Amino acid sequence: MKDIDLTTLSADDWDEINSPRPEENDFDRVVERAVSRRGFLGGALAFGSGAVAMSAGLLSSTSAARAEGAANRFPFTPIDIATDSAVHVPEGYTSEVLVRWGDPLFSDGEGYDVAEGGPVAGSDRVFGENTDGMELFSYQGHELIAVNHEYTNRKTNLPAAQEGTPASADDVLKLQNLQGVTVMEVAQGENGWSVVVDSPFTRRIHHNTPMEIAGPAAGHDLMKTKADPEGTLSLGTMNNCGSGKTPWGTYLTCEENFNGYFGSTEGDGADLPEQVTAGYSRYGIGADGWGYDYHKHDARFDTAKNPNEPHRVGWIVEIDPTDPDSTPIKHTGLGRFKHENAEVVLSPEGHVVVYMGDDERGEFLYRFVSTGTWAPGGSTEGLLDEGTLFVARFNDDGTGEWLPLTPETTGMASMAEVLIFARMAASAVGATTMDRPEWVAANTQAVEAYCCLTNNKNRGVKPNAGGDETPANGPNPRDTNNYGQIVRWRPSEDNHASDSFDWDLFVMAGNPEVYPTNSYGGSENVTAGNMFNSPDGMAFDSNGLVWIQTDGDDSNEGEFAGQGNNQMLVGDPATGEIARFLTGPNGSEVTGLCWSADKRAMFVGIQHPGGAWPDGAGLPRSSIVVVTRDDGALIG
Ligand code: FEO
Ligand code: CA
Ligand code: CA
């Protein structure tokens, strides 16, 4: 394992460190059993501990397209890997930094100095740290970007504190201010794109912003605290990872590793109700937290004093980016888990369908279908709360079903409890354990959706946190999976609200140089020229090409030799072809993607860079870059 550098640690790295799993690795056994990559793509075979029949788990169109010598649809020459501290894009394209952690969003935020650690005052007037999911909204001639700030590097933000451990309520407040969400206006001028400082739309939303709790779990006893005896008003949104966009023009921010912010000043909470402690165990809420130490200075995060506060995070939050005075809404109808993103599509009848991944080893893939329907200009009341939450079961024969989560199907006492403890509900109905579901993206040109399954070293090694066994299965076919794959499904009757689907694998990442003869070499559309590991962010452009961002091992050594820094690639769903478009600075992950209204600019997030990127000196700073074509042509 690499040395741990606290200045370049992703939230997922935190999970590794704070929830360590055994390093047991029965790799040799897997390699012996595994069959050739050509066999994987060529037809039925048995491999993995479950002897899974893979006849349907194929990328059926790849070989055919290659045989015909089809020209690809990518208007650029793919780039090589990189290992340096820079962003690279193909010839004919340019990338420039749009905004960095600590840049002022308001003129009274000027002077905030990240190198000095910055004062508390002003820490909610600047662009937050560790940019993640983002969406662009066109509104009355303005272009607004809503973007997440997933977590904060305590050590760099609190240089005066020992090892970045908060020593005061002010230290905690500063960390809280630098995370959450930014809404900002961007505009193109003579010198390219820039942030409009002091735009009337500018807003920072952080760990103390008031939020309405809506939906079936609102007001339930498990949601009530001393400060909010009604259980309907919470403070803050946190560990905002991926994003979503509703058809009616609002932003969805997704609360992922919320567990790390909580701790207890009075031990392990053994005197709490069994249901609460069982939930703590399943969601990873411990007495020590992940080192943020909020609980020592802010009682809201002390589970000894506020045992229900963790139930009020782990949700999806809706924000109106056009109204800086609006109150964000936590939609409990969408379930509570470690949310990656929220991909919203409409069924032919207008039902709102939301696909959501729970990013933890052996957890699940979910879908919500609204009871009501929406059409442009119609009411949005209740659309993200009144409906049914489902979890996916993937069968090894290439079919699958969405299993409804209700008191009847789960044996749980109420719908509120089903939603608050969605993971336990999903376990109760026998959902398929997955290799860490990250972003889901729906094809803009076909009725199908894709999910990045980033990696899972525990596949075939140990159960998930709920005790569900995790043998290799259809869409998760490799034990000790360090590379990841992308599964896609096509709903029955071309309707995302249908309860059944067919699935296959769009790509299995791997290293064909290190593993030329087995499944760890990846699927046939992975070559020495485009290989990568750990697909994470994903979005379709308006042409139906899928952009894939990675958050993996960028050591460029051993199993990962030849894969270089984290990167962004683009894939063609029709042919399976994949080409490398962008490489990030060493140490970073590439996460978050949206386009300008005219599709001539692409905004890409660079989180936790290493080196001194982008300034060339001083601290590395997470930033958004804007990529354009030198000839001014469309870029997606
Ligand atoms: Fe925040 Fe699963 O990435
Ligand atoms: Ca992610
Ligand atoms: Ca990740």
XYZ file of C-alpha atoms and ligand atoms in Angstrom:
641
model
C 0.000 0.000 0.000
C 1.146 3.508 -0.753
C 2.185 5.844 2.005
C -0.836 7.676 3.274
C -0.740 11.349 2.449
C -3.468 13.181 4.291
C -3.402 15.982 1.772
C -4.455 13.685 -1.057
C -6.846 11.284 0.587
C -10.219 10.638 -0.989
C -13.331 9.882 1.015
C -13.056 6.331 -0.242
C -9.502 6.162 1.082
C -10.870 7.277 4.416
C -13.242 4.374 4.313
C -10.333 2.025 3.671
C -8.380 3.351 6.609
C -11.190 3.697 9.072
C -13.075 0.514 8.232
C -10.177 -1.808 7.499
C -10.980 -5.125 5.920
C -8.823 -8.251 6.003
C -6.187 -8.339 3.308
C -6.862 -12.005 2.637
C -6.421 -12.622 -1.046
C -7.118 -15.955 -2.678
C -5.901 -14.587 -5.945
C -4.019 -17.673 -7.047
C -7.138 -19.762 -6.653
C -9.118 -17.301 -8.773
C -6.518 -17.148 -11.517
C -6.435 -20.926 -11.745
C -10.169 -21.104 -12.223
C -10.560 -18.144 -14.512
C -10.806 -18.627 -18.213
C -9.498 -16.650 -21.150
C -10.749 -13.163 -21.852
C -11.743 -14.226 -25.318
C -13.838 -16.906 -23.731
C -15.494 -14.359 -21.503
C -16.679 -12.421 -24.465
C -17.348 -15.394 -26.649
C -20.040 -17.335 -24.879
C -21.166 -19.247 -21.841
C -18.515 -20.121 -19.335
C -18.155 -20.852 -15.695
C -15.976 -18.800 -13.450
C -15.871 -17.224 -10.052
C -16.755 -19.030 -6.885
C -20.387 -19.218 -7.901
C -19.620 -20.986 -11.207
C -21.636 -18.253 -12.873
C -23.001 -18.882 -16.345
C -22.037 -15.767 -18.277
C -23.860 -16.402 -21.521
C -25.847 -13.187 -21.202
C -23.190 -11.140 -19.443
C -21.556 -10.142 -22.668
C -20.810 -7.057 -24.581
C -22.497 -8.538 -27.601
C -21.785 -5.853 -30.146
C -18.068 -5.315 -29.622
C -16.618 -8.109 -31.657
C -19.056 -7.589 -34.492
C -18.234 -3.917 -34.812
C -14.523 -4.598 -34.784
C -14.838 -7.299 -37.384
C -16.481 -4.842 -39.707
C -13.740 -2.321 -39.088
C -16.243 0.330 -38.064
C -14.778 3.822 -37.719
C -15.181 5.143 -34.204
C -17.286 8.164 -33.303
C -14.598 9.908 -31.275
C -13.476 13.189 -32.878
C -10.043 13.172 -31.252
C -6.838 11.158 -31.093
C -6.784 9.304 -27.778
C -4.033 10.353 -25.404
C -1.434 8.289 -23.627
C -1.351 7.742 -19.883
C 0.331 10.371 -17.724
C 2.104 10.210 -14.386
C 2.863 13.901 -13.917
C 1.155 16.684 -12.020
C -0.862 18.168 -14.870
C -4.113 17.815 -16.766
C -3.746 16.519 -20.330
C -6.329 16.569 -23.121
C -6.038 15.571 -26.808
C -4.438 17.736 -29.447
C -6.877 20.371 -30.609
C -8.398 20.756 -27.134
C -7.473 23.070 -24.268
C -8.098 22.766 -20.538
C -8.004 25.730 -18.193
C -8.681 26.065 -14.498
C -12.084 27.629 -13.816
C -12.091 27.766 -10.024
C -9.984 26.401 -7.175
C -10.621 25.571 -3.538
C -10.465 28.865 -1.655
C -11.241 31.155 -4.603
C -13.693 33.919 -3.632
C -17.321 33.544 -4.665
C -18.206 36.857 -3.049
C -15.973 39.916 -3.067
C -15.909 39.812 0.737
C -14.324 36.370 0.459
C -11.224 37.787 -1.179
C -8.102 37.308 0.827
C -8.962 33.841 2.023
C -5.536 32.206 1.979
C -5.535 28.426 1.802
C -1.796 28.277 2.510
C -2.263 30.108 5.801
C -5.178 27.874 6.694
C -7.636 30.712 6.182
C -9.772 32.318 8.895
C -13.166 30.984 9.968
C -14.705 34.232 8.841
C -14.894 33.971 5.106
C -14.673 30.180 4.948
C -18.265 30.073 3.721
C -17.637 32.821 1.143
C -15.177 30.875 -0.985
C -15.250 27.848 -3.265
C -15.186 24.788 -0.994
C -12.747 21.928 -1.059
C -12.766 18.632 -2.958
C -15.124 19.305 -5.827
C -17.310 16.373 -6.864
C -20.632 15.919 -8.693
C -21.946 18.955 -10.568
C -24.728 19.993 -12.914
C -25.270 23.061 -15.069
C -28.568 24.918 -15.240
C -29.564 27.500 -17.822
C -31.860 30.077 -16.285
C -33.004 33.323 -17.825
C -29.794 33.703 -19.788
C -27.566 32.785 -16.845
C -25.511 29.607 -16.596
C -25.476 28.256 -13.067
C -23.334 25.393 -11.826
C -24.277 23.577 -8.648
C -21.326 21.539 -7.408
C -20.538 19.382 -4.399
C -17.624 19.644 -1.976
C -17.392 16.113 -0.735
C -15.034 16.301 2.217
C -12.139 18.314 3.548
C -8.494 17.596 4.238
C -8.290 18.499 7.890
C -4.536 18.669 7.938
C -4.290 21.353 5.281
C -7.240 23.356 6.526
C -6.136 23.312 10.147
C -2.351 23.638 9.893
C -2.139 24.900 13.459
C -3.930 21.876 14.873
C -2.027 18.717 15.685
C -2.459 16.349 12.730
C -5.453 18.383 11.630
C -7.496 17.416 14.667
C -9.926 20.241 15.483
C -9.058 21.903 18.767
C -12.057 24.209 19.035
C -15.591 24.846 17.875
C -14.143 27.381 15.432
C -11.946 24.705 13.868
C -15.006 22.496 13.435
C -17.033 25.371 11.999
C -14.364 26.070 9.430
C -14.317 22.466 8.248
C -18.111 22.480 8.115
C -18.120 25.640 6.005
C -15.711 24.288 3.408
C -17.892 21.289 2.562
C -21.382 20.921 1.169
C -22.481 22.585 -2.056
C -21.699 25.716 -4.078
C -24.129 27.330 -6.459
C -22.300 29.756 -8.738
C -22.782 31.554 -12.018
C -20.261 31.056 -14.808
C -19.860 33.167 -17.911
C -17.691 33.261 -20.992
C -15.754 36.430 -21.702
C -12.817 37.491 -23.831
C -10.462 35.461 -21.667
C -12.557 32.342 -21.525
C -14.824 31.055 -18.807
C -14.852 32.440 -15.282
C -16.958 32.492 -12.130
C -19.199 35.540 -11.705
C -18.198 36.827 -8.279
C -21.154 38.327 -6.352
C -23.723 36.929 -8.770
C -27.195 37.138 -7.203
C -27.399 33.353 -7.583
C -24.225 32.587 -5.633
C -24.777 30.449 -2.599
C -22.826 28.244 -0.240
C -24.702 25.407 1.423
C -22.798 23.602 4.163
C -23.057 21.510 7.295
C -25.241 24.023 9.112
C -27.685 25.130 6.399
C -31.338 24.550 7.438
C -33.103 21.843 5.433
C -36.676 20.602 5.346
C -37.181 16.870 5.858
C -39.917 15.570 3.550
C -41.464 12.236 2.723
C -42.545 9.135 4.635
C -39.762 9.267 7.257
C -40.327 12.944 8.136
C -41.617 13.258 11.680
C -40.887 9.636 12.606
C -39.551 9.128 16.132
C -36.198 7.998 14.733
C -35.847 11.424 13.056
C -36.533 13.537 16.164
C -33.850 15.293 18.178
C -33.845 17.710 21.102
C -33.297 20.610 18.733
C -35.951 19.374 16.319
C -38.673 17.584 18.312
C -40.879 17.428 15.218
C -38.286 15.574 13.125
C -38.891 17.797 10.111
C -36.029 20.317 10.050
C -32.384 19.319 9.913
C -29.183 21.255 9.668
C -26.774 20.712 6.850
C -25.935 18.284 4.126
C -22.645 16.417 4.209
C -20.238 14.225 2.296
C -21.919 15.350 -0.881
C -20.627 12.996 -3.512
C -22.431 12.556 -6.817
C -25.253 14.639 -8.180
C -28.440 14.582 -10.175
C -30.697 16.928 -12.064
C -34.458 16.840 -12.182
C -36.379 17.512 -15.398
C -37.874 20.541 -13.654
C -34.483 22.171 -13.149
C -33.435 21.448 -9.586
C -30.177 20.008 -8.280
C -29.895 16.763 -6.350
C -26.939 16.376 -3.999
C -26.201 12.957 -2.570
C -24.969 12.294 0.971
C -22.401 9.498 0.938
C -19.949 8.741 3.781
C -21.899 10.701 6.402
C -21.026 8.195 9.089
C -17.495 9.533 9.464
C -18.624 12.829 10.999
C -20.248 11.269 14.064
C -18.688 10.081 17.287
C -19.537 9.598 20.920
C -18.177 11.248 24.025
C -19.589 8.436 26.148
C -18.528 5.138 24.704
C -20.178 2.776 22.305
C -23.854 3.552 22.881
C -24.663 0.118 24.286
C -27.662 1.548 26.137
C -29.328 2.719 22.931
C -32.294 0.826 21.428
C -31.219 -2.281 19.559
C -32.668 -0.952 16.306
C -30.463 2.144 16.568
C -27.266 0.252 17.346
C -27.993 -2.239 14.562
C -28.296 0.709 12.200
C -25.035 2.186 13.494
C -23.340 -1.110 12.787
C -24.718 -1.459 9.263
C -23.923 2.153 8.353
C -20.515 2.284 10.039
C -21.218 4.799 12.812
C -18.690 4.335 15.598
C -17.610 6.079 18.769
C -14.503 7.639 17.258
C -15.638 8.847 13.852
C -13.052 9.444 11.157
C -11.011 12.087 12.894
C -13.182 15.111 12.194
C -13.886 15.212 15.945
C -17.016 17.268 15.421
C -18.608 15.428 18.337
C -16.134 16.887 20.820
C -17.026 20.479 19.936
C -20.525 20.330 18.414
C -23.013 18.234 20.402
C -25.172 17.641 17.344
C -22.570 15.138 16.161
C -22.225 13.430 19.558
C -24.327 10.274 19.358
C -24.286 10.029 23.149
C -26.334 13.232 23.234
C -28.144 13.027 19.901
C -28.469 9.361 18.918
C -30.966 10.114 16.139
C -28.882 12.757 14.394
C -27.173 10.191 12.087
C -30.637 9.178 10.842
C -31.028 12.681 9.422
C -28.197 12.265 6.920
C -27.576 9.694 4.197
C -30.352 11.164 2.066
C -30.725 12.932 -1.255
C -31.281 16.676 -1.030
C -33.058 18.822 -3.615
C -31.806 22.370 -4.127
C -33.307 25.076 -6.335
C -30.217 26.693 -7.880
C -32.211 29.641 -9.154
C -33.396 30.786 -5.715
C -30.656 31.396 -3.143
C -33.295 31.904 -0.441
C -34.977 28.544 -0.981
C -34.816 25.846 1.693
C -33.197 22.613 0.493
C -35.372 19.516 0.892
C -34.219 16.115 2.118
C -36.315 13.526 0.308
C -36.698 10.500 2.545
C -38.716 8.663 -0.104
C -35.427 7.993 -1.903
C -34.020 5.968 0.990
C -31.068 6.355 3.324
C -27.739 4.853 2.421
C -24.317 6.003 1.236
C -25.620 7.726 -1.850
C -23.351 8.098 -4.836
C -25.497 9.938 -7.376
C -29.107 10.200 -8.516
C -29.878 9.655 -12.194
C -33.362 10.892 -13.007
C -35.318 9.740 -16.056
C -38.990 9.772 -16.968
C -41.060 6.761 -17.943
C -43.206 7.070 -21.068
C -46.178 7.848 -18.792
C -44.234 10.554 -16.954
C -43.373 8.660 -13.774
C -40.164 9.960 -12.243
C -37.563 7.192 -12.042
C -34.433 7.740 -9.939
C -31.513 5.302 -10.117
C -29.149 5.345 -7.132
C -26.051 3.427 -6.063
C -24.940 2.699 -2.481
C -21.150 2.891 -2.602
C -19.877 0.333 -0.165
C -18.548 -3.154 -0.702
C -21.368 -5.629 -1.136
C -24.144 -3.014 -0.917
C -26.883 -2.494 -3.462
C -28.314 -0.670 -6.467
C -31.671 1.073 -5.968
C -34.471 2.593 -8.020
C -37.367 4.870 -7.032
C -40.529 5.196 -9.116
C -42.925 8.024 -8.317
C -46.619 7.442 -7.834
C -47.485 10.644 -9.619
C -46.417 11.767 -13.053
C -44.823 14.914 -14.364
C -45.036 16.887 -17.564
C -43.369 20.220 -18.326
C -45.034 22.966 -16.325
C -46.787 20.483 -14.030
C -46.660 20.277 -10.251
C -43.631 18.595 -8.692
C -45.271 18.142 -5.292
C -44.457 14.764 -3.759
C -42.750 13.409 -6.860
C -39.539 12.475 -5.008
C -41.290 11.192 -1.893
C -44.515 9.450 -2.854
C -43.664 6.291 -4.713
C -41.893 2.975 -4.328
C -38.255 2.293 -3.557
C -36.871 -0.833 -5.201
C -33.587 -2.709 -5.033
C -32.004 -4.670 -7.863
C -31.654 -8.404 -8.156
C -29.447 -9.503 -11.036
C -29.876 -13.085 -12.195
C -26.928 -14.955 -13.647
C -28.845 -15.589 -16.880
C -28.755 -11.911 -17.832
C -32.194 -10.989 -16.534
C -33.049 -9.015 -13.428
C -35.863 -7.614 -11.316
C -36.552 -4.593 -9.184
C -37.737 -5.776 -5.771
C -40.066 -3.374 -3.921
C -39.090 -2.362 -0.392
C -42.200 -2.105 1.783
C -43.198 -3.208 5.289
C -44.857 -6.248 3.691
C -41.853 -7.362 1.635
C -39.274 -6.679 4.348
C -41.138 -7.502 7.556
C -40.227 -4.080 8.918
C -42.689 -2.128 11.034
C -43.284 0.951 8.907
C -42.366 2.614 5.641
C -40.338 5.161 7.598
C -38.168 2.383 9.034
C -37.794 0.760 5.607
C -36.428 4.059 4.293
C -34.245 4.989 7.288
C -32.707 1.511 7.294
C -32.893 0.867 3.562
C -29.803 -1.330 3.635
C -31.444 -3.760 6.040
C -34.634 -3.686 3.987
C -32.683 -4.564 0.863
C -30.899 -7.418 2.613
C -34.271 -8.747 3.767
C -35.564 -9.142 0.202
C -32.425 -10.814 -1.147
C -30.961 -8.052 -3.312
C -27.754 -8.714 -5.252
C -24.600 -7.624 -3.456
C -22.600 -5.347 -5.774
C -18.981 -4.253 -6.234
C -19.513 -0.741 -4.832
C -22.132 0.959 -7.040
C -20.907 4.442 -7.934
C -22.530 6.648 -10.589
C -25.522 5.580 -12.614
C -26.018 7.239 -16.015
C -28.864 6.819 -18.476
C -28.189 6.790 -22.199
C -29.598 9.941 -23.793
C -30.186 8.078 -27.061
C -31.497 4.692 -25.891
C -33.614 3.305 -23.061
C -30.822 1.835 -20.975
C -28.787 2.759 -17.917
C -25.222 2.068 -16.777
C -23.663 1.789 -13.333
C -19.979 1.943 -12.462
C -19.040 -0.864 -10.061
C -15.767 0.628 -9.018
C -13.939 -2.295 -7.360
C -14.374 -4.665 -4.432
C -11.425 -6.381 -2.863
C -13.844 -8.245 -0.592
C -15.747 -9.998 -3.394
C -15.608 -13.682 -2.634
C -13.603 -12.937 0.499
C -16.036 -11.740 3.182
C -19.678 -10.704 3.662
C -20.954 -7.138 3.588
C -21.564 -5.197 6.790
C -25.010 -6.804 7.074
C -23.652 -10.335 6.896
C -24.833 -11.003 3.339
C -22.443 -13.393 1.640
C -20.706 -11.974 -1.434
C -19.755 -14.825 -3.761
C -18.967 -13.816 -7.337
C -22.229 -13.323 -9.216
C -23.403 -12.276 -12.668
C -22.535 -8.570 -12.851
C -19.786 -8.944 -10.229
C -17.964 -11.920 -11.677
C -14.440 -11.642 -10.260
C -13.286 -12.459 -6.752
C -10.983 -9.861 -5.195
C -11.957 -7.335 -7.839
C -9.419 -4.508 -7.871
C -10.308 -3.164 -11.329
C -14.083 -2.719 -11.471
C -16.629 -2.975 -14.276
C -19.655 -1.189 -15.741
C -22.983 -2.987 -15.828
C -25.848 -1.809 -18.017
C -29.484 -2.792 -18.113
C -32.300 -2.383 -20.574
C -35.721 -2.193 -18.943
C -38.521 -4.349 -20.277
C -40.806 -2.679 -22.782
C -38.401 0.246 -23.093
C -39.828 1.631 -19.865
C -37.617 2.591 -16.917
C -40.632 2.016 -14.657
C -40.847 -1.668 -15.672
C -40.007 -4.107 -12.931
C -37.741 -6.356 -15.005
C -34.736 -5.839 -17.235
C -31.956 -7.508 -19.181
C -28.374 -6.708 -18.299
C -24.840 -7.153 -19.597
C -21.398 -5.777 -18.886
C -20.350 -2.798 -20.982
C -16.761 -3.199 -19.848
C -14.703 -5.111 -17.330
C -11.655 -3.042 -16.497
C -8.405 -4.911 -16.153
C -4.805 -5.110 -17.188
C -4.228 -7.198 -20.321
C -0.466 -6.699 -20.022
C -0.252 -8.143 -16.518
C -3.024 -10.722 -17.005
C -3.076 -11.694 -20.684
C -4.924 -14.968 -20.180
C -7.576 -14.471 -17.541
C -10.491 -12.247 -16.608
C -8.291 -9.782 -14.719
C -7.067 -8.708 -18.135
C -10.473 -7.133 -18.669
C -13.053 -7.470 -21.396
C -12.100 -7.339 -25.054
C -12.705 -3.601 -25.321
C -9.889 -3.033 -22.827
C -6.446 -2.840 -24.410
C -2.940 -1.770 -23.464
C -3.829 1.552 -25.084
C -6.936 2.458 -23.082
C -6.724 0.563 -19.831
C -7.840 2.020 -16.523
C -9.090 0.914 -13.132
C -11.928 1.862 -10.814
C -14.616 3.533 -12.961
C -16.573 5.967 -10.787
C -18.106 9.141 -12.303
C -20.153 8.763 -15.467
C -22.385 10.837 -17.718
C -23.842 10.580 -21.197
C -23.494 13.452 -23.604
C -26.230 14.528 -25.981
C -24.809 12.266 -28.702
C -25.195 9.135 -26.620
C -21.491 8.689 -25.856
C -20.679 7.748 -22.281
C -17.941 9.613 -20.389
C -16.233 7.578 -17.689
C -14.142 9.041 -14.850
C -11.863 7.019 -12.630
C -10.975 7.047 -8.934
C -8.480 4.282 -8.544
C -4.914 3.270 -7.933
C -2.639 5.667 -9.836
C 0.649 4.118 -8.694
C 1.303 2.895 -12.261
C 2.927 -0.163 -10.686
C 2.245 -3.864 -10.316
C -1.344 -4.709 -11.160
C -1.822 -1.094 -12.231
C 1.302 -0.747 -14.376
C 0.542 1.067 -17.601
C -2.660 2.695 -16.284
C -1.147 5.949 -15.067
C -3.008 8.721 -13.327
C -6.758 8.781 -12.921
C -8.459 9.761 -16.126
C -11.583 10.379 -18.144
C -12.435 8.160 -21.077
C -15.309 8.094 -23.500
C -17.146 4.991 -24.623
C -19.463 4.191 -27.487
C -22.405 2.064 -26.311
C -22.999 0.773 -29.817
C -19.531 -0.636 -30.425
C -18.001 -0.923 -26.988
C -15.026 1.161 -28.043
C -13.363 3.193 -25.305
C -10.800 5.978 -25.734
C -8.806 8.007 -23.216
C -9.644 11.730 -23.415
C -8.177 13.340 -20.292
C -5.665 12.501 -17.598
C -5.654 14.155 -14.171
C -2.710 15.204 -12.036
C -1.038 12.457 -10.031
C -2.848 11.899 -6.746
C -6.190 13.169 -8.005
C -9.424 11.528 -8.972
C -11.430 12.899 -11.872
C -15.012 13.428 -10.744
C -17.911 15.613 -11.807
C -18.856 16.517 -15.366
C -21.277 18.900 -17.026
C -21.506 20.935 -20.204
C -22.190 24.561 -21.014
C -25.605 25.261 -22.490
C -24.147 25.522 -25.996
C -22.150 22.288 -25.568
C -18.938 24.031 -26.542
C -17.408 23.728 -23.080
C -17.077 20.794 -20.748
C -16.547 21.298 -17.013
C -14.552 18.556 -15.279
C -13.779 18.204 -11.576
C -10.301 17.364 -10.263
C -10.466 16.212 -6.646
C -7.599 15.786 -4.152
C -4.724 16.458 -6.609
C -1.158 15.873 -5.514
C 2.008 17.791 -6.273
C 1.376 21.504 -6.448
C -1.374 21.365 -9.038
C -2.710 23.642 -10.412
C -0.570 26.548 -9.221
C 2.841 24.941 -9.663
C 3.815 25.935 -6.129
C 2.245 25.763 -2.715
C -0.612 23.462 -1.783
C -2.396 21.312 -4.318
C -5.970 22.575 -4.740
C -9.013 20.691 -5.931
C -10.426 22.584 -8.905
C -12.820 22.542 -11.802
C -11.275 22.753 -15.259
C -13.064 23.819 -18.406
C -12.221 21.958 -21.612
C -12.920 23.455 -25.037
C -12.083 22.640 -28.628
C -9.614 24.994 -30.221
C -11.823 25.214 -33.309
C -14.810 26.147 -31.141
C -16.792 23.077 -32.166
C -19.250 21.184 -30.000
C -17.781 18.965 -27.324
C -20.682 16.794 -26.314
Fe -17.748 9.737 -3.181
Fe -18.315 6.760 -4.015
O -17.496 8.319 -4.280
Ca -17.367 8.888 -6.548
Ca -14.694 6.154 -5.779
